[in-house]
Amino acid sequence: GIGADIWFNGNVVAGNRKAALMIRQSLDPRAAFAAAVLRSDGMATLQYRPDTGAAAKSTDVIAQTNLTSTVYVSFERHGDAFTMWGGKMGKMGGPIPFSSPVTVTMNGPVYVGLAVASSDSATEGNAVFSNVRIQPLKAQ
């Protein structure tokens, strides 16, 4: 899994900015992926492509914590099941499940990383990631 404290710095523009924890099969734009996305309007989204070449999907969830301030987000993978969690700053794991698990088929090595974006070309996407942790999936 991957986790980090995430905070939007600067002027927060409602919903335009996004910070994400991402796991993807490859760097191919059509690759299978799953991403725990925070939006600057306080919403959380689990975005994913279940298989290579499939249409991307998302599940918006109602934030159960104030995502416009620093919050710890954890994105866990167990086999092909991915779940997004949120908690207080500096606290790994939950306790707040933002999503039910989604299934994304990935095999062998994967890419794990951080992403920042803006859906408005006139608004720069800025976010601060701290206390980042990446933990390999244990063999079963």
XYZ file of N, CA, C and O in Angstrom:
560
model
N 0.819 -1.180 0.000
C 0.000 0.000 0.000
C 0.863 1.244 0.000
O 2.082 1.200 0.119
N 0.224 2.356 -0.138
C 0.887 3.655 -0.110
C 0.041 4.580 0.744
O -1.184 4.475 0.772
N 0.692 5.488 1.444
C -0.028 6.446 2.262
C 0.767 7.725 2.403
O 1.984 7.731 2.229
N 0.086 8.814 2.722
C 0.741 10.106 2.899
C -0.198 11.091 3.564
O -1.416 10.987 3.429
N 0.387 12.060 4.282
C -0.362 13.235 4.699
C -0.454 14.119 3.464
O 0.557 14.361 2.789
N -1.645 14.601 3.148
C -1.834 15.435 1.960
C -2.505 16.733 2.380
O -3.466 16.733 3.150
N -1.977 17.831 1.827
C -2.516 19.156 2.121
C -2.458 19.986 0.850
O -1.449 19.988 0.139
N -3.547 20.678 0.523
C -3.568 21.598 -0.609
C -3.044 22.942 -0.125
O -3.639 23.556 0.748
N -1.925 23.392 -0.704
C -1.379 24.685 -0.302
C -1.847 25.772 -1.253
O -2.329 25.499 -2.344
N -1.753 27.016 -0.820
C -2.181 28.128 -1.654
C -3.681 28.293 -1.616
O -4.372 27.758 -0.759
N -4.201 29.049 -2.567
C -5.643 29.282 -2.647
C -6.342 28.024 -3.132
O -6.014 27.498 -4.189
N -7.286 27.558 -2.368
C -8.032 26.368 -2.750
C -9.200 26.784 -3.630
O -10.041 27.583 -3.229
N -9.234 26.257 -4.845
C -10.313 26.524 -5.784
C -11.220 25.297 -5.774
O -10.756 24.186 -5.995
N -12.483 25.497 -5.507
C -13.418 24.391 -5.301
C -13.359 23.334 -6.395
O -13.728 23.579 -7.529
N -12.870 22.165 -6.033
C -12.929 20.998 -6.902
C -11.962 20.953 -8.064
O -11.844 19.940 -8.726
N -11.248 22.051 -8.357
C -10.390 22.065 -9.531
C -9.079 21.310 -9.339
O -8.507 20.830 -10.299
N -8.580 21.248 -8.122
C -7.280 20.637 -7.881
C -7.439 19.240 -7.316
O -8.356 18.952 -6.562
N -6.481 18.390 -7.693
C -6.523 16.990 -7.262
C -5.142 16.541 -6.840
O -4.146 16.900 -7.466
N -5.088 15.747 -5.775
C -3.858 15.093 -5.330
C -4.183 13.614 -5.213
O -5.267 13.249 -4.746
N -3.265 12.759 -5.663
C -3.598 11.328 -5.715
C -2.424 10.444 -5.334
O -1.258 10.789 -5.537
N -2.778 9.290 -4.804
C -1.865 8.171 -4.612
C -2.252 7.166 -5.687
O -3.422 6.818 -5.804
N -1.278 6.717 -6.489
C -1.617 5.890 -7.653
C -0.779 4.620 -7.709
O 0.401 4.627 -7.396
N -1.433 3.539 -8.142
C -0.774 2.271 -8.444
C -1.231 1.895 -9.845
O -2.426 1.878 -10.120
N -0.254 1.631 -10.746
C -0.622 1.300 -12.128
C 0.265 0.193 -12.656
O 1.401 0.029 -12.234
N -0.276 -0.563 -13.614
C 0.427 -1.705 -14.186
C 1.668 -1.272 -14.952
O 2.709 -1.897 -14.848
N 1.554 -0.202 -15.753
C 2.691 0.274 -16.543
C 2.502 1.762 -16.806
O 1.513 2.357 -16.378
N 3.441 2.359 -17.541
C 3.333 3.773 -17.885
C 2.526 4.004 -19.153
O 2.314 5.141 -19.560
N 2.050 2.932 -19.772
C 1.182 3.037 -20.940
C -0.101 3.779 -20.535
O -0.716 3.446 -19.515
N -0.524 4.792 -21.294
C -1.735 5.550 -20.929
C -2.995 4.692 -20.828
O -3.961 5.094 -20.186
N -3.018 3.510 -21.443
C -4.191 2.628 -21.400
C -4.058 1.532 -20.337
O -4.896 0.642 -20.244
N -3.012 1.605 -19.518
C -2.741 0.564 -18.525
C -3.798 0.536 -17.420
O -4.419 1.551 -17.095
N -3.969 -0.638 -16.824
C -4.820 -0.771 -15.643
C -4.215 0.079 -14.523
O -2.994 0.123 -14.364
N -5.082 0.763 -13.762
C -4.597 1.582 -12.648
C -5.679 1.721 -11.595
O -6.860 1.477 -11.849
N -5.262 2.142 -10.421
C -6.182 2.535 -9.358
C -5.548 3.739 -8.670
O -4.329 3.781 -8.476
N -6.365 4.734 -8.325
C -5.852 5.953 -7.709
C -6.819 6.463 -6.646
O -8.021 6.548 -6.889
N -6.276 6.777 -5.481
C -7.028 7.414 -4.404
C -6.857 8.911 -4.596
O -5.763 9.444 -4.416
N -7.926 9.608 -4.994
C -7.845 11.010 -5.382
C -8.583 11.882 -4.367
O -9.731 11.605 -4.021
N -7.919 12.954 -3.907
C -8.565 13.976 -3.098
C -8.763 15.193 -3.975
O -7.870 15.575 -4.719
N -9.949 15.781 -3.890
C -10.211 17.003 -4.635
C -10.218 18.175 -3.659
O -10.540 18.008 -2.481
N -9.902 19.350 -4.173
C -9.808 20.521 -3.304
C -11.158 20.997 -2.770
O -11.201 21.889 -1.935
N -12.263 20.387 -3.216
C -13.568 20.729 -2.641
C -13.928 19.810 -1.478
O -15.021 19.869 -0.949
N -12.988 18.943 -1.074
C -13.229 18.073 0.063
C -13.805 16.724 -0.300
O -14.067 15.912 0.581
N -14.017 16.445 -1.570
C -14.529 15.145 -1.983
C -13.360 14.182 -2.206
O -12.250 14.608 -2.527
N -13.630 12.914 -2.070
C -12.657 11.861 -2.344
C -13.198 11.018 -3.488
O -14.403 10.819 -3.607
N -12.309 10.546 -4.353
C -12.696 9.747 -5.507
C -11.733 8.587 -5.652
O -10.522 8.782 -5.583
N -12.248 7.406 -5.832
C -11.426 6.255 -6.174
C -11.576 6.068 -7.679
O -12.652 5.733 -8.166
N -10.514 6.373 -8.432
C -10.546 6.236 -9.884
C -9.777 4.983 -10.264
O -8.767 4.661 -9.640
N -10.248 4.285 -11.306
C -9.585 3.037 -11.678
C -9.924 2.622 -13.100
O -10.931 3.026 -13.656
N -9.027 1.833 -13.674
C -9.263 1.165 -14.964
C -9.112 -0.312 -14.650
O -8.011 -0.770 -14.336
N -10.194 -1.096 -14.702
C -10.153 -2.480 -14.219
C -9.215 -3.400 -14.999
O -8.668 -4.343 -14.435
N -9.030 -3.154 -16.280
C -8.151 -3.962 -17.126
C -7.501 -3.049 -18.155
O -8.067 -2.011 -18.502
N -6.364 -3.448 -18.694
C -5.696 -2.677 -19.728
C -6.655 -2.425 -20.888
O -7.315 -3.337 -21.371
N -6.770 -1.168 -21.306
C -7.613 -0.789 -22.425
C -9.069 -0.550 -22.095
O -9.812 -0.041 -22.924
N -9.505 -0.898 -20.897
C -10.905 -0.690 -20.508
C -11.160 0.798 -20.258
O -10.227 1.582 -20.102
N -12.414 1.172 -20.197
C -12.771 2.543 -19.857
C -12.460 2.802 -18.383
O -12.650 1.929 -17.536
N -11.966 3.995 -18.088
C -11.702 4.371 -16.702
C -13.021 4.618 -15.982
O -14.002 5.053 -16.588
N -13.045 4.314 -14.693
C -14.248 4.477 -13.876
C -13.884 5.255 -12.620
O -12.708 5.394 -12.283
N -14.889 5.746 -11.914
C -14.636 6.398 -10.637
C -15.824 6.211 -9.722
O -16.946 5.999 -10.173
N -15.536 6.263 -8.443
C -16.578 6.198 -7.433
C -16.385 7.377 -6.497
O -15.435 7.417 -5.733
N -17.242 8.398 -6.609
C -17.183 9.523 -5.689
C -17.745 9.076 -4.357
O -18.735 8.356 -4.292
N -17.082 9.505 -3.295
C -17.554 9.171 -1.955
C -17.660 10.454 -1.156
O -16.921 11.404 -1.383
N -18.591 10.491 -0.249
C -18.738 11.664 0.605
C -17.630 11.642 1.628
O -17.432 10.650 2.333
N -16.878 12.723 1.696
C -15.774 12.814 2.641
C -16.321 12.783 4.064
O -17.265 13.481 4.377
N -15.708 11.979 4.894
C -16.124 11.892 6.286
C -15.132 12.613 7.198
O -15.156 12.456 8.397
N -14.236 13.357 6.601
C -13.292 14.186 7.343
C -13.039 15.425 6.515
O -13.377 15.472 5.335
N -12.467 16.445 7.095
C -12.212 17.687 6.369
C -10.985 17.512 5.482
O -9.862 17.637 5.938
N -11.203 17.241 4.206
C -10.102 16.989 3.294
C -9.440 18.264 2.810
O -8.459 18.210 2.090
N -9.971 19.426 3.184
C -9.323 20.666 2.785
C -8.193 21.034 3.739
O -7.460 21.969 3.493
N -8.044 20.303 4.838
C -6.892 20.460 5.714
C -6.053 19.189 5.574
O -6.426 18.265 4.864
N -4.910 19.142 6.239
C -4.042 17.980 6.123
C -4.736 16.742 6.670
O -5.308 16.755 7.757
N -4.689 15.662 5.890
C -5.307 14.403 6.282
C -4.410 13.266 5.792
O -3.737 13.394 4.768
N -4.354 12.191 6.549
C -3.590 11.031 6.113
C -4.484 10.165 5.228
O -5.586 9.797 5.627
N -4.008 9.858 4.023
C -4.734 9.002 3.101
C -3.916 7.745 2.890
O -2.707 7.800 2.674
N -4.573 6.620 2.964
C -3.938 5.323 2.760
C -4.656 4.608 1.631
O -5.884 4.612 1.568
N -3.876 4.042 0.731
C -4.431 3.348 -0.420
C -3.864 1.942 -0.380
O -2.658 1.749 -0.516
N -4.693 0.968 -0.150
C -4.250 -0.403 0.081
C -4.619 -1.327 -1.065
O -5.714 -1.232 -1.620
N -3.683 -2.218 -1.378
C -3.921 -3.255 -2.386
C -3.788 -4.610 -1.708
O -2.805 -4.886 -1.034
N -4.781 -5.443 -1.913
C -4.753 -6.833 -1.450
C -5.151 -7.681 -2.651
O -6.330 -7.759 -2.987
N -4.136 -8.254 -3.336
C -4.398 -8.978 -4.572
C -4.866 -7.999 -5.629
O -4.161 -7.039 -5.943
N -6.062 -8.184 -6.148
C -6.625 -7.273 -7.143
C -7.664 -6.327 -6.540
O -8.367 -5.638 -7.259
N -7.759 -6.279 -5.210
C -8.728 -5.410 -4.530
C -8.022 -4.170 -3.992
O -6.988 -4.267 -3.325
N -8.580 -2.976 -4.290
C -8.005 -1.701 -3.874
C -9.020 -0.948 -3.027
O -10.189 -0.856 -3.390
N -8.561 -0.381 -1.897
C -9.428 0.353 -0.989
C -8.734 1.638 -0.556
O -7.541 1.639 -0.274
N -9.494 2.724 -0.480
C -8.994 4.027 -0.049
C -9.459 4.281 1.379
O -10.631 4.082 1.699
N -8.532 4.739 2.243
C -8.833 5.034 3.637
C -8.415 6.462 3.948
O -7.528 7.006 3.298
N -8.980 7.049 4.970
C -8.572 8.374 5.419
C -8.501 8.411 6.923
O -9.160 7.638 7.609
N -7.677 9.287 7.448
C -7.546 9.411 8.890
C -6.943 10.746 9.251
O -6.707 11.595 8.402
N -6.647 10.914 10.522
C -6.053 12.153 10.991
C -4.593 12.238 10.567
O -3.932 11.227 10.357
N -4.102 13.459 10.466
C -2.726 13.720 10.061
C -1.749 12.845 10.847
O -1.828 12.738 12.065
N -0.848 12.162 10.126
C 0.198 11.369 10.754
C -0.231 9.998 11.231
O 0.573 9.251 11.761
N -1.482 9.616 11.042
C -1.972 8.319 11.504
C -2.124 7.379 10.320
O -2.976 7.583 9.466
N -1.291 6.355 10.247
C -1.364 5.413 9.130
C -2.655 4.617 9.180
O -3.183 4.326 10.240
N -3.131 4.236 8.010
C -4.339 3.425 7.919
C -5.577 4.271 8.070
O -5.577 5.439 7.769
N -6.644 3.678 8.557
C -7.934 4.322 8.694
C -7.927 5.411 9.729
O -6.968 6.131 9.835
N -8.996 5.539 10.453
C -10.026 4.518 10.575
C -11.195 4.699 9.627
O -12.166 3.949 9.704
N -11.158 5.667 8.739
C -12.334 5.978 7.930
C -12.226 5.330 6.551
O -11.371 5.720 5.758
N -13.048 4.321 6.232
C -13.013 3.767 4.874
C -13.779 4.687 3.932
O -14.965 4.921 4.114
N -13.095 5.258 2.954
C -13.745 6.119 1.982
C -14.408 5.311 0.885
O -15.250 5.793 0.172
N -13.960 4.074 0.682
C -14.502 3.311 -0.442
C -14.604 1.841 -0.105
O -13.862 1.331 0.721
N -15.517 1.176 -0.775
C -15.533 -0.281 -0.771
C -14.438 -0.712 -1.737
O -14.068 0.045 -2.635
N -13.923 -1.922 -1.603
C -12.880 -2.352 -2.535
C -13.383 -2.384 -3.978
O -14.535 -2.700 -4.235
N -12.498 -1.992 -4.900
C -12.756 -2.152 -6.332
C -11.739 -3.148 -6.857
O -10.652 -3.305 -6.296
N -12.080 -3.850 -7.924
C -11.202 -4.866 -8.495
C -10.503 -4.329 -9.727
O -11.152 -3.830 -10.649
N -9.168 -4.404 -9.719
C -8.336 -3.989 -10.844
C -7.316 -5.098 -11.060
O -6.583 -5.452 -10.137
N -7.271 -5.658 -12.266
C -6.360 -6.758 -12.563
C -4.970 -6.230 -12.881
O -4.795 -5.482 -13.843
N -3.995 -6.594 -12.013
C -2.592 -6.235 -12.235
C -1.741 -7.459 -11.947
O -2.000 -8.186 -10.993
N -0.714 -7.663 -12.771
C 0.178 -8.807 -12.615
C 1.622 -8.350 -12.579
O 1.981 -7.398 -13.262
N 2.441 -9.057 -11.805
C 3.869 -8.757 -11.765
C 4.157 -7.390 -11.175
O 3.371 -6.849 -10.399
N 5.290 -6.779 -11.564
C 5.664 -5.469 -11.012
C 4.670 -4.381 -11.405
O 4.056 -4.437 -12.472
N 4.511 -3.398 -10.528
C 3.629 -2.261 -10.778
C 4.378 -0.972 -10.467
O 5.418 -0.980 -9.811
N 3.842 0.147 -10.927
C 4.363 1.467 -10.600
C 3.520 2.048 -9.480
O 2.292 1.944 -9.496
N 4.171 2.679 -8.505
C 3.492 3.305 -7.376
C 3.985 4.742 -7.299
O 5.192 4.990 -7.401
N 3.068 5.707 -7.151
C 3.535 7.079 -7.108
C 2.495 8.074 -6.649
O 1.392 7.716 -6.242
N 2.891 9.347 -6.725
C 2.076 10.480 -6.320
C 1.713 11.282 -7.560
O 2.512 11.359 -8.501
N 0.536 11.905 -7.559
C 0.118 12.692 -8.714
C -0.601 13.947 -8.238
O -1.270 13.940 -7.211
N -0.431 15.033 -8.995
C -1.140 16.283 -8.746
C -1.669 16.767 -10.084
O -0.966 16.695 -11.097
N -2.902 17.244 -10.105
C -3.497 17.706 -11.362
C -4.475 18.832 -11.092
O -4.906 19.053 -9.961
N -4.825 19.525 -12.155
C -5.862 20.541 -12.114
C -6.766 20.317 -13.316
O -6.285 20.100 -14.423
N -8.072 20.364 -13.094
C -9.002 20.198 -14.215
C -9.271 21.519 -14.923
O -9.990 21.561 -15.906
N -8.654 22.598 -14.433
C -8.792 23.917 -15.038
C -7.403 24.379 -15.473
O -6.515 24.564 -14.639
N -7.204 24.573 -16.781
C -5.876 24.926 -17.285
C -5.383 26.270 -16.754
O -4.189 26.549 -16.782
N -6.274 27.098 -16.230
C -5.885 28.398 -15.678
C -5.518 28.313 -14.195
O -5.047 29.284 -13.611
N -5.729 27.142 -13.578
C -5.455 26.960 -12.154
C -4.361 25.925 -11.987
O -4.498 24.785 -12.429
N -3.274 26.319 -11.353
C -2.166 25.401 -11.124
C -2.525 24.424 -10.014
O -3.114 24.797 -9.010
N -2.161 23.157 -10.203
C -2.396 22.153 -9.173
C -1.218 22.103 -8.223
O -0.092 21.841 -8.644
N -1.435 22.388 -6.944
C -0.390 22.322 -5.924
C -0.901 21.526 -4.739
O -2.017 21.740 -4.278
N -0.066 20.620 -4.255
C -0.387 19.878 -3.042
C 0.917 19.495 -2.370
O 1.954 19.359 -3.029
N 0.863 19.330 -1.068
C 2.034 18.912 -0.303
C 1.784 17.498 0.199
O 0.752 17.229 0.826
N 2.729 16.596 -0.097
C 2.700 15.224 0.403
C 3.808 15.113 1.447
O 4.956 15.439 1.159
N 3.483 14.634 2.627
C 4.504 14.418 3.656
C 4.232 13.083 4.351
O 3.163 12.494 4.190
N 5.202 12.619 5.120
C 5.081 11.324 5.810
C 4.665 10.227 4.839
O 3.814 9.387 5.155
N 5.256 10.238 3.643
C 4.916 9.260 2.613
C 5.478 7.897 3.004
O 6.619 7.772 3.437
N 4.657 6.874 2.847
C 5.122 5.500 3.079
C 4.660 4.622 1.937
O 3.558 4.792 1.403
N 5.530 3.734 1.531
C 5.191 2.730 0.530
C 5.585 1.379 1.112
O 6.715 1.205 1.544
N 4.645 0.484 1.172
C 4.883 -0.833 1.746
C 4.551 -1.898 0.717
O 3.425 -1.937 0.228
N 5.547 -2.737 0.381
C 5.276 -3.783 -0.620
C 4.211 -4.764 -0.139
O 4.082 -5.016 1.055
N 3.471 -5.310 -1.099
C 2.491 -6.348 -0.813
C 3.242 -7.605 -0.419
O 4.187 -8.022 -1.090
N 2.873 -8.207 0.688
C 3.523 -9.439 1.152
C 3.011 -10.632 0.365
O 1.834 -10.701 0.036
N 3.919 -11.550 0.068
C 3.538 -12.774 -0.656
C 2.564 -13.559 0.211
O 2.695 -13.621 1.432
N 1.584 -14.204 -0.433
C 0.578 -14.973 0.322
C 0.835 -16.436 0.260
O 1.396 -16.959 -0.588
